[in-house]
Tab-separated table of C-alpha atoms in Angstrom:
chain	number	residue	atom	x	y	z
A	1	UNK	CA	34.610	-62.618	55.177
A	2	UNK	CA	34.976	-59.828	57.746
A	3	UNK	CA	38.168	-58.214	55.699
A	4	UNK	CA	35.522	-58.042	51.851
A	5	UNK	CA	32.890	-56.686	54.211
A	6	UNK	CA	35.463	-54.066	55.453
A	7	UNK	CA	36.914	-53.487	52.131
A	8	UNK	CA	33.098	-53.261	50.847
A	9	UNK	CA	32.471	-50.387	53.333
A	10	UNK	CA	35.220	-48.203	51.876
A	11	UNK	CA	34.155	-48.348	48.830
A	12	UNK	CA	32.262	-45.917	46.886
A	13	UNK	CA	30.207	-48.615	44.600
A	14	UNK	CA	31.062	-46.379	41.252
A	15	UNK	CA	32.440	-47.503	38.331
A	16	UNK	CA	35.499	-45.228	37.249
A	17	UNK	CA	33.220	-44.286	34.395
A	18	UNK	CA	30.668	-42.693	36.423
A	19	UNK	CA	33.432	-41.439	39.071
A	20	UNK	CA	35.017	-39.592	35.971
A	21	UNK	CA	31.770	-38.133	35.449
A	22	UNK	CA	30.539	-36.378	38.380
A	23	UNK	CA	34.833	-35.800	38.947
A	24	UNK	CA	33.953	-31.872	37.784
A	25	UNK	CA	30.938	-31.677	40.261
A	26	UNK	CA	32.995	-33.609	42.947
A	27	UNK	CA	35.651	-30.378	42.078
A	28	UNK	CA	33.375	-27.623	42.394
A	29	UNK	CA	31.765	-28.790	45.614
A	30	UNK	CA	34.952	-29.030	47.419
A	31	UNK	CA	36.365	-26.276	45.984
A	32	UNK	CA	33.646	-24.140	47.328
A	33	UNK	CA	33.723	-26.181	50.425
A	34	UNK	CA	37.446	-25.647	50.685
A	35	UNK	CA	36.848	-21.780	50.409
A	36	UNK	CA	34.183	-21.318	52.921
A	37	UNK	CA	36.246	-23.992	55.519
A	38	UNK	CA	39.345	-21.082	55.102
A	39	UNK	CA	37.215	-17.950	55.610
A	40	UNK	CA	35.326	-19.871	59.143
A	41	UNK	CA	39.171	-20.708	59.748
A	42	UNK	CA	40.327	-16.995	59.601
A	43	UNK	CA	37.344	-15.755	62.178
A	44	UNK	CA	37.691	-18.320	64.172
A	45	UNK	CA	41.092	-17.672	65.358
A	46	UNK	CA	40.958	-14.016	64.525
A	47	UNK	CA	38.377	-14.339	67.724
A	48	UNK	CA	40.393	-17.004	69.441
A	49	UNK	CA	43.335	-14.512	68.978
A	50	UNK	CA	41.325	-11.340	70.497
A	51	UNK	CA	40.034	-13.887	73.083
A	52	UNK	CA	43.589	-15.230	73.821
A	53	UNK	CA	45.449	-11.635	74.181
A	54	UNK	CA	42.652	-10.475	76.204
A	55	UNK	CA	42.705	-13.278	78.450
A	56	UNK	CA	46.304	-13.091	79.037
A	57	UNK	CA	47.040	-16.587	77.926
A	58	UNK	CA	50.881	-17.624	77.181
A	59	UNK	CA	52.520	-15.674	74.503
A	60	UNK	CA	52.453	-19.154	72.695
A	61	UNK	CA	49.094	-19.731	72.326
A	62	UNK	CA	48.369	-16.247	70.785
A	63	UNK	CA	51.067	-16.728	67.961
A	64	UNK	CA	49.564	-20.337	66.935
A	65	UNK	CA	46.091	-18.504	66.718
A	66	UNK	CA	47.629	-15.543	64.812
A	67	UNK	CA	49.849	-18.019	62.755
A	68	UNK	CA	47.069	-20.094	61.499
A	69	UNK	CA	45.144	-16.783	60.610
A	70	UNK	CA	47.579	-15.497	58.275
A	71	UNK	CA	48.160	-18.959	56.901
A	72	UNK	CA	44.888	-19.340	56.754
A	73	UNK	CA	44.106	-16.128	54.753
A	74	UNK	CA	47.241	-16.880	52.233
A	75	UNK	CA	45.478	-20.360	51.270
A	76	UNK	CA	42.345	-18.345	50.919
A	77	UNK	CA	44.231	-16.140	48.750
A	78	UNK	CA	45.877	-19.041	46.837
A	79	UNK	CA	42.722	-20.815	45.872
A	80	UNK	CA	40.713	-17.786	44.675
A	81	UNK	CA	42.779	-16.411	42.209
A	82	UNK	CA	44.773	-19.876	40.759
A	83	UNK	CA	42.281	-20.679	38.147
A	84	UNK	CA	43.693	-24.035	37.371
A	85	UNK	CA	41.946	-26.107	40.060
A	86	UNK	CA	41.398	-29.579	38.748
A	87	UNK	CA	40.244	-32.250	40.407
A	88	UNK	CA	43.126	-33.836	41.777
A	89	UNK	CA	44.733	-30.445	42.548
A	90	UNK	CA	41.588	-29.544	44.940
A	91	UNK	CA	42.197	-32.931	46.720
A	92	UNK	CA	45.574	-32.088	47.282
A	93	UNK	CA	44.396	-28.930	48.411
A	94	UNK	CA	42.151	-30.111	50.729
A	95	UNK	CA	44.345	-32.702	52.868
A	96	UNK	CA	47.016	-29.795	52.832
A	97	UNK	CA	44.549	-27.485	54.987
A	98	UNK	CA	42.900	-30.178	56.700
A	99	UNK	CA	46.353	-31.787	58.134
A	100	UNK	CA	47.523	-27.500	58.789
A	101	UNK	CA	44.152	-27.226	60.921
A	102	UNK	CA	44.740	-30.945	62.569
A	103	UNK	CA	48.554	-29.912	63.540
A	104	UNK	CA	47.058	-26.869	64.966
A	105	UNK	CA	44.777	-28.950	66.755
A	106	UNK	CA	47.212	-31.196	68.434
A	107	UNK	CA	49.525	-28.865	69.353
A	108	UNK	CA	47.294	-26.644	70.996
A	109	UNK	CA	45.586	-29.655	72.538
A	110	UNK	CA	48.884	-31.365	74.104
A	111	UNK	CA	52.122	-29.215	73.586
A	112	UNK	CA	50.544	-25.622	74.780
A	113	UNK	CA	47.893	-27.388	77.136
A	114	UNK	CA	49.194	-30.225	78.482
A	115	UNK	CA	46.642	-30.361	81.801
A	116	UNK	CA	43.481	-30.276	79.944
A	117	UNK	CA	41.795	-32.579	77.396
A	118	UNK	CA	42.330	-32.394	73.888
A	119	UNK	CA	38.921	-31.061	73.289
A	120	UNK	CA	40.251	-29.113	69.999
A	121	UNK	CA	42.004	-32.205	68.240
A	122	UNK	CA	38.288	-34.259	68.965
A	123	UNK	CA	36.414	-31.734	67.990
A	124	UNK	CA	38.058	-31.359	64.524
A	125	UNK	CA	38.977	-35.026	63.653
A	126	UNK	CA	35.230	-34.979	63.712
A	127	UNK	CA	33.748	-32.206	62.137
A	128	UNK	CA	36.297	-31.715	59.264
A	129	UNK	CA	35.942	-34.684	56.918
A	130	UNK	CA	32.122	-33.369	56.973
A	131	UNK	CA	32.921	-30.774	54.366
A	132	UNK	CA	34.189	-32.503	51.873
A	133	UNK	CA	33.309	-35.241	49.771
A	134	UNK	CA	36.452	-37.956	49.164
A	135	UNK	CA	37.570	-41.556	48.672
A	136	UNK	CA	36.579	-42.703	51.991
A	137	UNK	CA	39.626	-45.340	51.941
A	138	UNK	CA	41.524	-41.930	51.695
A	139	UNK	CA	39.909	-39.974	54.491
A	140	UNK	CA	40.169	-42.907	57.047
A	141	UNK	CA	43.891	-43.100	56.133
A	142	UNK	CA	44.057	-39.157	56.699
A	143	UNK	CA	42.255	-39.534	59.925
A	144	UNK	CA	44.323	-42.370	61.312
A	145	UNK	CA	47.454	-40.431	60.408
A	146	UNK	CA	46.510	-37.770	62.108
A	147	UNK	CA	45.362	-40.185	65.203
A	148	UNK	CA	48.255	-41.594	65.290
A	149	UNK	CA	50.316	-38.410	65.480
A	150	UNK	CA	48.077	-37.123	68.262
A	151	UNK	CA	48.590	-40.380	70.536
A	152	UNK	CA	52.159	-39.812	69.838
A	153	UNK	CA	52.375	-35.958	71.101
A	154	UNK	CA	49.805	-36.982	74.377
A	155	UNK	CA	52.755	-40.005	75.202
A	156	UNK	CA	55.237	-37.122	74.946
A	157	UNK	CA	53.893	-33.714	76.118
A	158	UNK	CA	50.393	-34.188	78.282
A	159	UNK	CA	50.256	-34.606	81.789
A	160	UNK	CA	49.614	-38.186	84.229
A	161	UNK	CA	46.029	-36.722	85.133
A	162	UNK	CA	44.963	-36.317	81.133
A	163	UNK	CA	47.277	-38.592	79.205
A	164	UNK	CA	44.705	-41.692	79.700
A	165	UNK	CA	41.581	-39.573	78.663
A	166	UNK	CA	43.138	-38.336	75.735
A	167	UNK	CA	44.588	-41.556	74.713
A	168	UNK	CA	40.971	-43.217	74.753
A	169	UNK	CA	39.536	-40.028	72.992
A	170	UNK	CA	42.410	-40.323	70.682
A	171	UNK	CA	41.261	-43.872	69.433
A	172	UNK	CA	37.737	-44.006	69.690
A	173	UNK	CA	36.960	-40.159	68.089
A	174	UNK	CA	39.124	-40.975	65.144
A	175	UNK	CA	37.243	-44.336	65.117
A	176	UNK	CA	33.637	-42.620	64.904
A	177	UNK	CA	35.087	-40.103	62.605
A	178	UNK	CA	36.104	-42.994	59.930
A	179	UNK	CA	32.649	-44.897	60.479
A	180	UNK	CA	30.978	-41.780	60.154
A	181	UNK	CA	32.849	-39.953	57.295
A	182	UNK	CA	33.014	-42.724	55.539
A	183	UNK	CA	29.478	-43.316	55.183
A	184	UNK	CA	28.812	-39.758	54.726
A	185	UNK	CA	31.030	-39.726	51.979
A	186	UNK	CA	29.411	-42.925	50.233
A	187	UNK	CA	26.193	-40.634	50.363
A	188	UNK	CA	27.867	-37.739	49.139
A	189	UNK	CA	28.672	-39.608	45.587
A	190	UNK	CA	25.847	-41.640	45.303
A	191	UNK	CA	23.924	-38.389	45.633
A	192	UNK	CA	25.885	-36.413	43.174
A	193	UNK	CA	25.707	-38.965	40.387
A	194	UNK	CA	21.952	-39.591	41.212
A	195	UNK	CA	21.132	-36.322	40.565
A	196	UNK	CA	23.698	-35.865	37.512
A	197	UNK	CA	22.084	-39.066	36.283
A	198	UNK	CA	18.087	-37.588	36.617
A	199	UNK	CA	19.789	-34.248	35.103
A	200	UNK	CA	21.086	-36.542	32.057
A	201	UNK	CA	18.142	-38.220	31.943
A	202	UNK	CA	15.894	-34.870	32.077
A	203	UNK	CA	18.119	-33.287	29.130
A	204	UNK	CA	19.046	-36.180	26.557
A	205	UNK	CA	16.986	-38.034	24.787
A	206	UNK	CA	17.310	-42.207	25.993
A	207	UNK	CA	17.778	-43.643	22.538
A	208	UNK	CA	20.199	-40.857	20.651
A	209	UNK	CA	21.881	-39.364	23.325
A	210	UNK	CA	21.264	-35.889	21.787
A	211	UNK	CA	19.878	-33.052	23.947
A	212	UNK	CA	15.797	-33.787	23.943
A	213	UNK	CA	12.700	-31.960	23.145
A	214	UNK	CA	12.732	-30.374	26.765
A	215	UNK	CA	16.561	-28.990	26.417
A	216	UNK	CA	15.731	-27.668	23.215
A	217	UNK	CA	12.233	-25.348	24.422
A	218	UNK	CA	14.415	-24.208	27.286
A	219	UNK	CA	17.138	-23.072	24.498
A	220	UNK	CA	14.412	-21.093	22.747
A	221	UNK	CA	13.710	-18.650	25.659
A	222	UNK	CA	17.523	-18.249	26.037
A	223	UNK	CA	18.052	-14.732	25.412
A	224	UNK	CA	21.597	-15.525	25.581
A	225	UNK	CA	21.637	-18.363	22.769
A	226	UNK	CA	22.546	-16.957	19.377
A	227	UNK	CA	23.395	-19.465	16.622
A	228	UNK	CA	24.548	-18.856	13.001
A	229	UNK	CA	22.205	-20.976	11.619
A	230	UNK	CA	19.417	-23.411	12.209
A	231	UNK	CA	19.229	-27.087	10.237
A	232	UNK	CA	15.925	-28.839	10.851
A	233	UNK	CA	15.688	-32.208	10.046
A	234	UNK	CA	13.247	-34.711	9.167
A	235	UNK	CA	13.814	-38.779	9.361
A	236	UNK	CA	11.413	-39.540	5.813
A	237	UNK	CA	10.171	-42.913	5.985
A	238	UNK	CA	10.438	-43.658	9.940
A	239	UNK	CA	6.952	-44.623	10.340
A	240	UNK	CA	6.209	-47.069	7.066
A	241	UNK	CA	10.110	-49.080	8.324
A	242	UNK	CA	8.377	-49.307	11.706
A	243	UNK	CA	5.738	-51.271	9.879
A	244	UNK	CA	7.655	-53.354	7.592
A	245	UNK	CA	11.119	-54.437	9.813
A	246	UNK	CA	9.439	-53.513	12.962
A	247	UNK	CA	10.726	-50.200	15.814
A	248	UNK	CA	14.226	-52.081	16.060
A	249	UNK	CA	14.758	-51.255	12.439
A	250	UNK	CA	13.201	-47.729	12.765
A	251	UNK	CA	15.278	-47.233	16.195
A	252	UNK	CA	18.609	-47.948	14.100
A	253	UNK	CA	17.912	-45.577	11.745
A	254	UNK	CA	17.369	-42.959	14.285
A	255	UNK	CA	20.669	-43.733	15.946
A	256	UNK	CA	22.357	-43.806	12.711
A	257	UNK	CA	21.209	-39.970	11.912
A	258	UNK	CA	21.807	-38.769	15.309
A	259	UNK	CA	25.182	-40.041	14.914
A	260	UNK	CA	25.638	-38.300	11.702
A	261	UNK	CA	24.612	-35.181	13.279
A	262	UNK	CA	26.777	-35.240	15.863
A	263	UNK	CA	29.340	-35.468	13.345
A	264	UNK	CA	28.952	-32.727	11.244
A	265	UNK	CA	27.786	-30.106	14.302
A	266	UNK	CA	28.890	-30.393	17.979
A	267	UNK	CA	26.882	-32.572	19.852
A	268	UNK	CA	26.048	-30.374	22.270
A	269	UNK	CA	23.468	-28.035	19.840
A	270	UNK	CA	22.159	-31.119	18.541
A	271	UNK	CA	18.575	-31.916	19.712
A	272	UNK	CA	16.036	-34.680	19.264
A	273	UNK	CA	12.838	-32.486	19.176
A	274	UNK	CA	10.133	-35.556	17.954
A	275	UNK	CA	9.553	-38.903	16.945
A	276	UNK	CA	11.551	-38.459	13.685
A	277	UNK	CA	12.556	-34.733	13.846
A	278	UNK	CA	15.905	-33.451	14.657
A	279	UNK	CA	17.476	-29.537	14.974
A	280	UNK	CA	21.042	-28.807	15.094
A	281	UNK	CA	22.487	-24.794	15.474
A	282	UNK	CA	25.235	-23.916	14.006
A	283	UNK	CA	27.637	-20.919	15.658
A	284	UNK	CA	29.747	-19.363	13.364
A	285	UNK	CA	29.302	-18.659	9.904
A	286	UNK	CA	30.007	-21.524	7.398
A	287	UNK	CA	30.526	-20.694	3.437
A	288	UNK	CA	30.830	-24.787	3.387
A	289	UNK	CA	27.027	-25.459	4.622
A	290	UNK	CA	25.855	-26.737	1.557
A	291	UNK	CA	28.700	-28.988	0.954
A	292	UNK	CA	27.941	-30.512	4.891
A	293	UNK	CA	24.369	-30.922	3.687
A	294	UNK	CA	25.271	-32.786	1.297
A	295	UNK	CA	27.510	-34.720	2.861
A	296	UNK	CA	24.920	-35.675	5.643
A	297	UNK	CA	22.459	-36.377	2.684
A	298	UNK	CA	25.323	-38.805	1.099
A	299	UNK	CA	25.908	-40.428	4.912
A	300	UNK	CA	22.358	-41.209	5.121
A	301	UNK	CA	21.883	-42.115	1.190
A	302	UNK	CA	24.703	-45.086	2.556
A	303	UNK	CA	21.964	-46.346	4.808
A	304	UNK	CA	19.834	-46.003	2.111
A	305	UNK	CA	18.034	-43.749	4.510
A	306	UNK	CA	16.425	-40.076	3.267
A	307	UNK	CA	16.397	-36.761	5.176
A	308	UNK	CA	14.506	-33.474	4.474
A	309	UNK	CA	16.607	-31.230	5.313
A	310	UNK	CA	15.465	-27.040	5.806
A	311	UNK	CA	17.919	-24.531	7.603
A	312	UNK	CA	17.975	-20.754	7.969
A	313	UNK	CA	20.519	-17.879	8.500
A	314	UNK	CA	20.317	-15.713	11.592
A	315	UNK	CA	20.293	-12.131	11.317
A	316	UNK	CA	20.143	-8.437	13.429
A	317	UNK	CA	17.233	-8.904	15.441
A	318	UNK	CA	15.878	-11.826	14.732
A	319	UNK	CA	14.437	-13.794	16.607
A	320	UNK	CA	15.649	-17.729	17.511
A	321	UNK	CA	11.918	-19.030	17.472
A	322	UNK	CA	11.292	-16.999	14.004
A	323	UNK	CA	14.887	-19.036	13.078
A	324	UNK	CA	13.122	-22.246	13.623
A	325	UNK	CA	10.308	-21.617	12.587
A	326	UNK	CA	12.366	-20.598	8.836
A	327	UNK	CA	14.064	-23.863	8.892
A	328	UNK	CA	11.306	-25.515	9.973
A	329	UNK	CA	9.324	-24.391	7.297
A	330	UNK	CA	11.736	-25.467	4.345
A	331	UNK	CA	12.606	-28.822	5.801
A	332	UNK	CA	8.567	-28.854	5.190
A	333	UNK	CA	8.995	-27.984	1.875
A	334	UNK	CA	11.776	-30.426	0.869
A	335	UNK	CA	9.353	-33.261	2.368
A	336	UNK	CA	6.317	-32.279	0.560
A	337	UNK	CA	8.692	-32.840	-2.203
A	338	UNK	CA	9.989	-36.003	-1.535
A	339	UNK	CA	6.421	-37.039	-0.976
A	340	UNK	CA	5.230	-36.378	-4.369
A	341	UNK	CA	8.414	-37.816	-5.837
A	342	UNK	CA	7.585	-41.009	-3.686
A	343	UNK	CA	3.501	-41.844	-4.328
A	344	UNK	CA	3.786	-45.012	-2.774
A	345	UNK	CA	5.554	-43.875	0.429
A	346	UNK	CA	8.529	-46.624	-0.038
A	347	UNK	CA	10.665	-46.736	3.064
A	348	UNK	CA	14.064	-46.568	1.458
């Protein structure tokens, strides 16, 4: 019972579905993280360097601070200008400078200071897993690494008079570190794929999963969105197969053109902008349009489903509301159309 209720703690309660999604957010945070841990690195023993020399501590001590600087400033280096940082890479990344700032730690806590506590090693066993979102079963394996290699350079380097204290610090400090990191980290996710979720949720439309009416007004004051073309669609018939098969029916049919949409244009200019209203931009030139509109009208016809279907071309200085607006207007057209071809508003 205790071991599931230990094994509960380190986990993240994500499946690897929704890990995979926030992954890329999960990246950027640590990589930014990672960055900003490197430059606070370099100061701090730029001063502890200045402080050290001036102080006229051993030789020793000087080159460790001075060492980790310039390794310090490398890695910064490294990770700023190698553009392929996945996800895993970053990770890797980040134990690599973690366990180079934890070494530095212990040896400056026990090897070059043998007579006083490790204050350095506790200090950063703590404070370091805080900047960086991870597995926790990872982290506490990290930490307790790094514990253990402490206890083992106190048995052999620090003094009778401090070897007990940091022994005890070197147990329970790693100890509150785990508990604490670990439930940080839990935090950490749960928060990123909360608010990824509500972003998801804010930006897609529920039943389609295309980009909704909101994504698409914030796309028309985009000065910096400029399609090809516009297609406006229209679902004909929507409201008269809610009557007769009932919303399931007219909820299916709405899938089944999103779907088809997403097809034929990337799903990521595809939007859901009403009940039965859908626009999709198009962003390069495409001497085959009229063969995809047809194609989308066959795709529906299998349904036996109808679409009116408007789009326009963009040109120099036009505007992307006047674009919609064009389409807009001769999906209208192609409705009235149907309309009058269809007196008694049949749904199919």
């Amino acid at each position: 019972m205790y071991l599931k209720e230990l094994i509960k703690f380190f986990r993240i309660d994500l499946t690897n579905e929704d890990y995979l999604a926030i992954a890329d957010t999960v990246r950027r945070e640590n990589y930014m993280s990672l960055k900003t841990l490197a430059f606070l690195t370099i100061l701090f023993t730029f001063v502890m360097s200045v402080v050290s020399y001036a102080a006229h501590d051993h030789i020793s001590i000087t080159i460790l601070h001075v060492s980790l600087m310039l390794i310090a400033g490398l890695f910064l280096l490294f990770i700023t200008h190698y553009k392929k940082n996945s996800h895993q890479l970053i990770i890797a990344e980040i134990h690599i400078f973690c366990a180079l700032l934890l070494f530095y730690a212990i040896i400056l806590s026990t090897y070059l200071n043998p007579d006083h506590p490790a204050v350095s090693f506790v200090a950063i066993i703590l404070a370091l897993p805080l900047f960086f979102t991870d597995k926790p079963k990872r982290m506490a394996l990290f930490i307790c690494f790094f514990a253990l290699l402490f206890l083992v350079f106190s048995f052999l380097f620090d003094d009778r008079d401090v070897l007990l204290f940091d022994c005890v610090n070197g147990i329970i400090f790693p100890l509150i570190s785990i508990i604490v990191s670990s439930y940080m980290m839990k935090v950490k996710y749960q928060n990123i794929y909360l608010k990824l979720k509500y972003q998801h949720l804010s930006e897609n439309d529920v039943l389609t999963d295309l980009r909704n009416r909101n994504s698409f007004e914030q796309i028309l004051e985009n000065k910096n969105y400029h399609p090809a073309y516009c297609i406006y669609i229209d679902v004909n018939g929507l409201h008269e197969l809610n009557n007769k098969e009932g919303h399931m029916a007219g909820d299916e049919m709405l899938k089944y053109v999103a779907r088809i949409l997403a097809e034929y244009f990337e799903k990521a200019h595809c939007f859901r902008v009403g009940g039965d209203e859908f626009v999709a931009f198009l962003f390069h030139d495409d001497d085959k349009l009229q063969e995809t509109i047809t194609a989308i009208h066959h795709q529906a016809a299998l349904k036996n489903y109808h679409l009116s279907l408007g789009y326009s071309k963009m040109t120099e200085n036009k505007e992307l509301k006047l674009l919609v607006r064009e389409a807009e207007s001769m999906m209208y057209e192609e409705k009235m159309r149907y309309y009058q071809n269809n007196t008694s508003r049949q749904v199919r």
